[in-house]
Short mmCIF file of C-alpha atoms in Angstrom, two decimals:
data_model
loop_
_atom_site.label_atom_id
_atom_site.label_comp_id
_atom_site.label_asym_id
_atom_site.label_seq_id
_atom_site.Cartn_x
_atom_site.Cartn_y
_atom_site.Cartn_z
CA ARG Z 1 39.96 83.61 1.76
CA ARG Z 2 40.15 84.38 -1.80
CA GLY Z 3 37.21 82.04 -2.72
CA ARG Z 4 35.09 84.08 -0.16
CA ARG Z 5 36.03 86.99 -1.65
CA GLN Z 6 35.24 86.05 -5.37
CA MET Z 7 31.77 84.76 -3.77
CA ALA Z 8 31.62 88.16 -2.07
CA LEU Z 9 31.81 90.17 -5.49
CA ARG Z 10 29.48 87.75 -7.01
CA LEU Z 11 26.80 87.40 -5.02
CA PRO Z 12 25.36 91.09 -5.90
CA ILE Z 13 25.71 90.25 -9.02
CA LEU Z 14 23.67 87.02 -9.03
CA LEU Z 15 20.91 88.90 -7.01
CA ALA Z 16 20.56 91.83 -9.33
CA ALA Z 17 19.89 89.19 -12.37
CA ALA Z 18 17.97 87.34 -10.45
CA ALA Z 19 15.81 90.00 -9.74
CA GLY Z 20 15.97 91.12 -13.22
CA ALA Z 21 14.79 87.57 -14.29
CA HIS Z 22 11.88 87.66 -12.09
CA ALA Z 23 10.73 91.36 -13.06
CA LEU Z 24 10.76 89.89 -16.72
CA VAL Z 25 8.92 86.88 -15.69
CA ALA Z 26 6.29 88.32 -13.22
CA THR Z 27 5.29 91.47 -15.56
CA PRO Z 28 1.82 91.16 -16.30
CA TYR Z 29 -0.05 91.62 -19.54
CA ARG Z 30 -3.16 93.17 -20.39
CA CYS Z 31 -5.45 90.71 -21.92
CA PRO Z 32 -7.76 92.03 -25.13
CA GLY Z 33 -10.89 93.10 -23.54
CA ALA Z 34 -9.84 92.92 -19.86
CA THR Z 35 -10.75 95.58 -17.54
CA ARG Z 36 -7.99 94.96 -14.92
CA ILE Z 37 -4.01 93.26 -15.40
CA THR Z 38 -3.99 89.93 -15.58
CA THR Z 39 -1.85 87.08 -17.29
CA CYS Z 40 -2.84 86.08 -20.49
CA THR Z 41 -2.93 82.43 -21.40
CA SER Z 42 -2.40 83.48 -25.11
CA LEU Z 43 0.85 84.81 -25.04
CA PRO Z 44 2.33 87.42 -27.29
CA SER Z 45 5.19 86.55 -29.42
CA ALA Z 46 8.97 87.33 -28.25
CA THR Z 47 8.97 89.89 -31.41
CA ALA Z 48 6.07 91.75 -30.34
CA THR Z 49 6.99 92.12 -26.71
CA GLY Z 50 10.49 92.96 -27.31
CA ARG Z 51 11.43 90.28 -24.59
CA ALA Z 52 14.30 87.64 -25.18
CA PRO Z 53 13.00 83.99 -26.66
CA LEU Z 54 14.04 82.17 -23.57
CA THR Z 55 11.77 84.66 -21.14
CA SER Z 56 8.62 83.99 -23.34
CA LEU Z 57 9.06 80.14 -23.33
CA MET Z 58 9.21 80.57 -19.42
CA MET Z 59 6.21 82.47 -19.07
CA ALA Z 60 4.33 80.05 -22.02
CA SER Z 61 5.36 76.94 -19.55
CA MET Z 62 3.43 78.56 -16.38
CA ALA Z 63 0.58 79.14 -18.23
CA VAL Z 64 0.34 75.64 -19.89
CA GLY Z 65 0.79 74.33 -16.08
CA THR Z 66 -2.68 76.22 -14.94
CA ALA Z 67 -4.72 74.70 -18.03
CA SER Z 68 -5.60 71.59 -19.34
CA ALA Z 69 -5.36 70.81 -22.87
CA GLY Z 70 -7.97 72.29 -25.00
CA PHE Z 71 -9.52 74.18 -22.41
CA PRO Z 72 -9.12 77.73 -20.73
CA ALA Z 73 -6.89 77.97 -17.07
CA GLU Z 74 -8.06 77.01 -14.38
CA LEU Z 75 -8.94 78.54 -11.32
CA MET Z 76 -7.16 76.99 -8.42
CA PRO Z 77 -9.37 76.23 -5.45
CA VAL Z 78 -8.43 78.13 -2.17
CA LYS Z 79 -7.67 76.33 1.28
CA THR Z 80 -10.16 77.40 4.13
CA ASN Z 81 -10.69 76.16 7.66
CA ALA Z 82 -13.46 76.92 10.10
CA LEU Z 83 -12.06 80.40 11.27
CA THR Z 84 -11.34 81.69 7.93
CA ARG Z 85 -14.78 80.65 6.59
CA PHE Z 86 -16.42 82.23 9.78
CA LEU Z 87 -14.11 85.63 9.24
CA THR Z 88 -15.36 85.91 5.54
CA ALA Z 89 -19.13 85.19 6.24
CA THR Z 90 -19.28 87.82 8.75
CA GLN Z 91 -16.93 90.42 6.75
CA PHE Z 92 -19.22 89.66 3.80
CA LEU Z 93 -22.77 89.97 5.86
CA ALA Z 94 -21.37 93.39 7.38
CA ALA Z 95 -20.44 94.79 4.29
CA SER Z 96 -23.79 93.91 2.37
CA VAL Z 97 -25.80 95.12 5.32
CA VAL Z 98 -23.62 98.27 6.02
CA THR Z 99 -23.83 99.26 2.42
CA ILE Z 100 -27.62 98.53 1.68
CA LEU Z 101 -28.55 100.62 4.66
CA PHE Z 102 -26.61 103.20 3.47
CA TRP Z 103 -27.83 103.07 -0.25
CA TYR Z 104 -31.36 103.42 0.97
CA ILE Z 105 -30.83 106.86 1.99
CA PRO Z 106 -31.06 108.07 -1.80
CA LEU Z 107 -32.89 104.78 -2.69
CA VAL Z 108 -36.27 105.86 -1.55
CA PRO Z 109 -36.42 109.29 -3.20
CA LEU Z 110 -35.23 107.90 -6.34
CA TYR Z 111 -37.85 105.13 -6.04
CA LEU Z 112 -40.50 107.83 -5.88
CA TYR Z 113 -39.06 109.61 -8.70
CA SER Z 114 -38.83 106.60 -10.93
CA LEU Z 115 -42.43 106.10 -10.08
CA VAL Z 116 -43.52 109.75 -11.53
CA PHE Z 117 -40.84 109.58 -14.41
CA ASP Z 118 -39.55 106.01 -15.31
CA ARG Z 119 -42.13 103.81 -14.31
CA SER Z 120 -41.44 101.38 -16.78
CA ARG Z 121 -37.43 101.25 -16.75
CA ARG Z 122 -36.34 102.62 -13.00
CA ARG Z 123 -33.07 103.51 -14.32
CA ALA Z 124 -32.16 105.16 -10.83
CA CYS Z 125 -33.01 102.33 -8.78
CA ASP Z 126 -31.02 100.29 -11.25
CA TRP Z 127 -27.84 102.37 -10.80
CA ILE Z 128 -28.24 102.12 -6.77
CA VAL Z 129 -28.13 98.45 -7.07
CA GLN Z 130 -25.30 98.63 -8.87
CA ILE Z 131 -23.25 100.40 -6.57
CA TRP Z 132 -24.19 98.53 -3.44
CA ALA Z 133 -23.27 95.23 -5.34
CA ARG Z 134 -20.10 96.89 -6.07
CA CYS Z 135 -19.28 98.41 -2.69
CA THR Z 136 -20.00 94.73 -1.12
CA LEU Z 137 -17.80 93.14 -3.22
CA SER Z 138 -15.08 95.84 -2.88
CA LEU Z 139 -15.27 95.65 0.76
CA LEU Z 140 -14.86 91.90 0.71
CA PHE Z 141 -11.54 92.82 -1.35
CA SER Z 142 -12.94 90.45 -4.39
CA ASP Z 143 -11.06 90.54 -7.80
CA ILE Z 144 -13.67 90.27 -10.18
CA ARG Z 145 -12.33 90.29 -14.08
CA VAL Z 146 -14.26 91.36 -17.21
CA GLU Z 147 -13.17 90.36 -20.55
CA GLY Z 148 -15.15 90.82 -23.88
CA LEU Z 149 -16.18 94.37 -22.93
CA GLU Z 150 -16.04 95.00 -26.86
CA ASN Z 151 -18.81 92.55 -27.53
CA LEU Z 152 -21.38 94.34 -24.77
CA PRO Z 153 -24.47 96.11 -27.05
CA PRO Z 154 -25.03 99.66 -26.95
CA ARG Z 155 -26.40 100.95 -23.48
CA ASP Z 156 -29.65 101.96 -24.79
CA GLU Z 157 -30.28 98.81 -26.46
CA ALA Z 158 -32.41 95.81 -24.92
CA VAL Z 159 -31.04 92.57 -24.73
CA MET Z 160 -31.30 88.94 -23.04
CA TYR Z 161 -28.10 88.33 -21.12
CA VAL Z 162 -27.76 84.14 -20.47
CA PRO Z 163 -24.87 83.68 -18.05
CA ASN Z 164 -24.33 79.96 -16.69
CA HIS Z 165 -25.09 79.71 -12.89
CA CYS Z 166 -23.37 77.99 -10.27
CA SER Z 167 -23.47 80.21 -7.39
CA PHE Z 168 -25.11 83.19 -5.46
CA LEU Z 169 -22.13 85.42 -6.08
CA ASP Z 170 -22.94 85.26 -9.52
CA ILE Z 171 -25.61 87.73 -8.87
CA PHE Z 172 -23.21 90.08 -7.17
CA ALA Z 173 -20.83 89.80 -9.74
CA LEU Z 174 -23.17 90.51 -12.71
CA SER Z 175 -24.47 93.74 -11.10
CA GLY Z 176 -21.45 94.62 -9.80
CA TYR Z 177 -18.92 94.70 -12.47
CA LEU Z 178 -20.90 94.62 -15.75
CA PRO Z 179 -21.31 97.87 -16.98
CA ARG Z 180 -25.18 97.88 -17.96
CA ARG Z 181 -28.32 98.00 -16.49
CA PHE Z 182 -30.44 94.97 -16.54
CA LYS Z 183 -33.33 93.23 -14.72
CA TYR Z 184 -33.08 89.66 -13.22
CA ILE Z 185 -35.81 86.96 -13.53
CA SER Z 186 -35.87 85.92 -9.79
CA LYS Z 187 -37.40 83.56 -7.52
CA ILE Z 188 -40.16 85.08 -5.30
CA GLU Z 189 -38.21 83.88 -2.25
CA ILE Z 190 -35.14 86.13 -3.12
CA LEU Z 191 -37.59 89.47 -3.38
CA ARG Z 192 -38.87 88.74 -0.22
CA ILE Z 193 -35.60 89.16 1.62
CA PRO Z 194 -35.60 92.28 3.75
CA PHE Z 195 -33.85 95.04 2.43
CA ILE Z 196 -32.28 93.38 -0.54
CA GLY Z 197 -35.32 91.84 -1.92
CA TRP Z 198 -37.21 95.10 -1.43
CA ALA Z 199 -34.68 96.93 -3.25
CA MET Z 200 -35.02 94.39 -6.33
CA GLN Z 201 -38.52 95.04 -6.25
CA PHE Z 202 -38.14 99.13 -6.07
CA ALA Z 203 -35.93 98.59 -9.38
CA LYS Z 204 -38.84 96.28 -10.90
CA HIS Z 205 -36.94 92.90 -11.33
CA ILE Z 206 -39.25 90.00 -12.03
CA ALA Z 207 -40.64 87.30 -9.69
CA ILE Z 208 -41.33 83.95 -10.56
CA LYS Z 209 -42.83 80.84 -8.50
CA ARG Z 210 -41.37 78.08 -9.74
CA MET Z 211 -44.06 75.52 -8.94
CA ASP Z 212 -46.98 77.34 -10.26
CA ARG Z 213 -47.82 77.46 -13.40
CA ALA Z 214 -49.88 80.51 -13.57
CA SER Z 215 -46.90 82.36 -12.09
CA GLN Z 216 -44.56 81.13 -14.87
CA VAL Z 217 -46.88 82.32 -17.70
CA GLN Z 218 -47.35 85.97 -16.18
CA THR Z 219 -43.36 85.70 -15.74
CA VAL Z 220 -43.09 85.45 -19.50
CA ARG Z 221 -45.54 88.30 -20.06
CA ASP Z 222 -43.79 90.65 -18.02
CA ALA Z 223 -40.30 89.63 -19.36
CA VAL Z 224 -41.27 90.26 -22.84
CA ASP Z 225 -42.84 93.75 -21.72
CA CYS Z 226 -39.74 94.41 -19.96
CA LEU Z 227 -37.64 94.33 -23.08
CA LYS Z 228 -39.97 95.90 -25.23
CA ALA Z 229 -39.85 98.82 -22.98
CA GLY Z 230 -36.27 98.81 -22.98
CA SER Z 231 -35.10 97.17 -20.55
CA SER Z 232 -32.43 93.98 -20.65
CA LEU Z 233 -32.93 90.91 -18.74
CA VAL Z 234 -30.77 88.40 -17.15
CA THR Z 235 -32.06 85.07 -17.26
CA PHE Z 236 -29.79 81.71 -16.47
CA PRO Z 237 -31.11 79.53 -19.03
CA GLU Z 238 -29.75 76.64 -16.74
CA GLY Z 239 -32.87 77.16 -14.26
CA THR Z 240 -31.09 76.89 -11.20
CA ARG Z 241 -27.71 76.73 -9.94
CA SER Z 242 -25.14 73.99 -10.55
CA LYS Z 243 -24.00 71.98 -7.63
CA ASP Z 244 -20.78 71.20 -8.74
CA GLY Z 245 -20.45 74.15 -11.25
CA ARG Z 246 -20.22 72.11 -14.51
CA LEU Z 247 -22.46 73.24 -17.04
CA MET Z 248 -25.74 71.94 -17.16
CA GLU Z 249 -28.24 71.78 -20.13
CA PHE Z 250 -29.98 75.09 -21.02
CA LYS Z 251 -34.15 75.33 -21.01
CA LYS Z 252 -35.88 76.97 -23.89
CA GLY Z 253 -37.59 79.79 -21.86
CA PRO Z 254 -35.48 82.64 -22.07
CA PHE Z 255 -34.72 82.19 -25.96
CA SER Z 256 -38.61 82.24 -26.49
CA MET Z 257 -38.82 85.61 -24.59
CA ALA Z 258 -36.27 87.07 -26.62
CA ALA Z 259 -37.92 85.73 -29.82
CA LYS Z 260 -41.48 87.42 -28.84
CA ALA Z 261 -39.66 90.71 -28.02
CA GLN Z 262 -37.46 90.40 -30.75
CA VAL Z 263 -34.19 91.11 -28.78
CA ARG Z 264 -30.64 89.87 -29.45
CA VAL Z 265 -28.91 87.41 -26.93
CA VAL Z 266 -25.86 87.91 -25.25
CA PRO Z 267 -23.95 84.67 -23.88
CA ILE Z 268 -21.80 85.33 -20.77
CA SER Z 269 -19.59 83.05 -19.11
CA ILE Z 270 -19.33 83.30 -14.99
CA ILE Z 271 -16.03 81.32 -14.00
CA GLY Z 272 -14.96 80.75 -10.47
CA THR Z 273 -17.82 81.61 -8.57
CA HIS Z 274 -18.87 78.33 -7.24
CA LEU Z 275 -15.30 78.29 -5.83
CA PHE Z 276 -15.89 80.60 -3.12
CA GLN Z 277 -19.38 80.32 -2.49
CA PRO Z 278 -20.90 76.65 -3.46
CA PRO Z 279 -24.42 76.35 -3.67
CA GLY Z 280 -25.86 75.57 -0.07
CA SER Z 281 -23.55 77.93 1.20
CA ALA Z 282 -25.23 80.95 3.08
CA PHE Z 283 -22.32 83.23 2.59
CA PRO Z 284 -18.88 83.43 0.84
CA MET Z 285 -16.34 80.97 2.33
CA ALA Z 286 -13.27 82.68 0.89
CA ARG Z 287 -12.76 86.04 -0.70
CA PRO Z 288 -13.64 86.02 -4.83
CA ARG Z 289 -10.19 86.05 -6.20
CA GLY Z 290 -9.56 85.61 -10.13
CA VAL Z 291 -13.36 85.44 -10.81
CA LYS Z 292 -14.18 85.97 -14.54
CA LEU Z 293 -17.03 87.16 -16.32
CA VAL Z 294 -16.54 86.52 -20.34
CA VAL Z 295 -18.99 88.25 -22.77
CA HIS Z 296 -19.31 86.70 -26.26
CA PRO Z 297 -20.64 88.41 -29.17
CA PRO Z 298 -24.17 88.77 -29.19
CA LEU Z 299 -26.32 86.71 -31.17
CA ASP Z 300 -29.43 87.75 -33.33
CA ALA Z 301 -32.60 87.56 -32.23
CA PRO Z 302 -33.97 84.10 -32.56
CA GLY Z 303 -36.42 84.03 -35.73
CA LYS Z 304 -39.61 82.08 -35.64
CA LYS Z 305 -39.44 78.44 -34.37
CA LYS Z 306 -35.79 79.16 -34.52
CA GLU Z 307 -34.96 79.35 -30.64
CA GLN Z 308 -33.42 75.97 -30.29
CA GLU Z 309 -30.91 76.91 -32.63
CA THR Z 310 -29.87 80.03 -30.78
CA LEU Z 311 -30.12 78.05 -27.61
CA GLU Z 312 -27.19 75.57 -28.51
CA GLN Z 313 -25.13 78.42 -30.26
CA ALA Z 314 -25.38 80.48 -27.00
CA ARG Z 315 -24.59 77.35 -24.90
CA ALA Z 316 -21.64 76.80 -27.13
CA ALA Z 317 -20.30 80.26 -26.60
CA VAL Z 318 -20.73 79.71 -22.92
CA LEU Z 319 -18.88 76.31 -22.67
CA SER Z 320 -16.02 78.00 -24.77
CA ALA Z 321 -14.69 80.26 -22.13
CA LEU Z 322 -15.15 77.25 -19.46
CA PRO Z 323 -12.24 75.09 -17.87
CA LYS Z 324 -12.46 71.66 -17.81
CA SER Z 325 -13.42 71.52 -14.14
CA MET Z 326 -16.88 73.30 -15.41
CA GLN Z 327 -17.42 71.49 -18.76
CA PRO Z 328 -20.38 68.74 -18.10
CA LEU Z 329 -18.86 65.26 -17.68
CA LYS Z 330 -20.49 64.02 -20.83
CA ASP Z 331 -18.51 66.15 -22.95
CA GLU Z 332 -14.99 65.91 -21.41
CA SER Z 333 -14.66 62.30 -23.23
CA ALA Z 334 -15.65 63.82 -26.83
#
């Protein structure tokens, strides 16, 4: 009986101690440059945080367990089944269709306004496209994080954004969560999609026919004119989506455009979208959670015959934020 009484008295104390330890360990930090509360892989010291050294060691061990040596932390793939994939696809389709139909109400008059007062940039249409993408992912209860906002150029500066590309969700994430207005160089097939493609045409996004040499030449001209007119561009320098999420070689085209327009180049690392909607999947298979956009410091406009140098710098910057599972296979043994 005495032992039971002692245990009954100690139990609330043990539970309180356990709850306090859990609160200390689970308390999130704000990463430098992040727009949401998230757990940092580079942890503050115990002195800086005011926490006990043991707590810092426990948190450090948790971070190490999610990252490969020398690489950023991995984003763990989610488990799905036929039912959850169907429900997610249905929710995404409903969210995207409902929001685009709703936002067409202001889009059409804003498009007509832009034809008269802002024919070259069409900022009002860009604003609608951003809200539509943000609403679609929000209705899917997505968790998209942006780091490196301090590296973004001024809002009135036209630049060439060069992110990696591994999922159709990349366009939604960039359009909805990067706080800048820009155009895409996109396949002509996407601009022909009802409502979505039409909205992109209203905003004056640039179309390209991949197998048509004349179309490629015209695309370069349109892109340079777009940059010189004051609109930023997003161009995926890999040329297509990576099939396995690993970074592919960059093509020279976007950097030649930046050189001709004499605009700076901003590398962006997109992490994790392929886990939720891999290439070949028409709709997301799971709600995007923990996806990150990492904005790197801008690179100077490429000089004459210096496009390759800027290309290599941009690719190195994108690589620096990718986890091991997204690194090129040939670089893993290096």
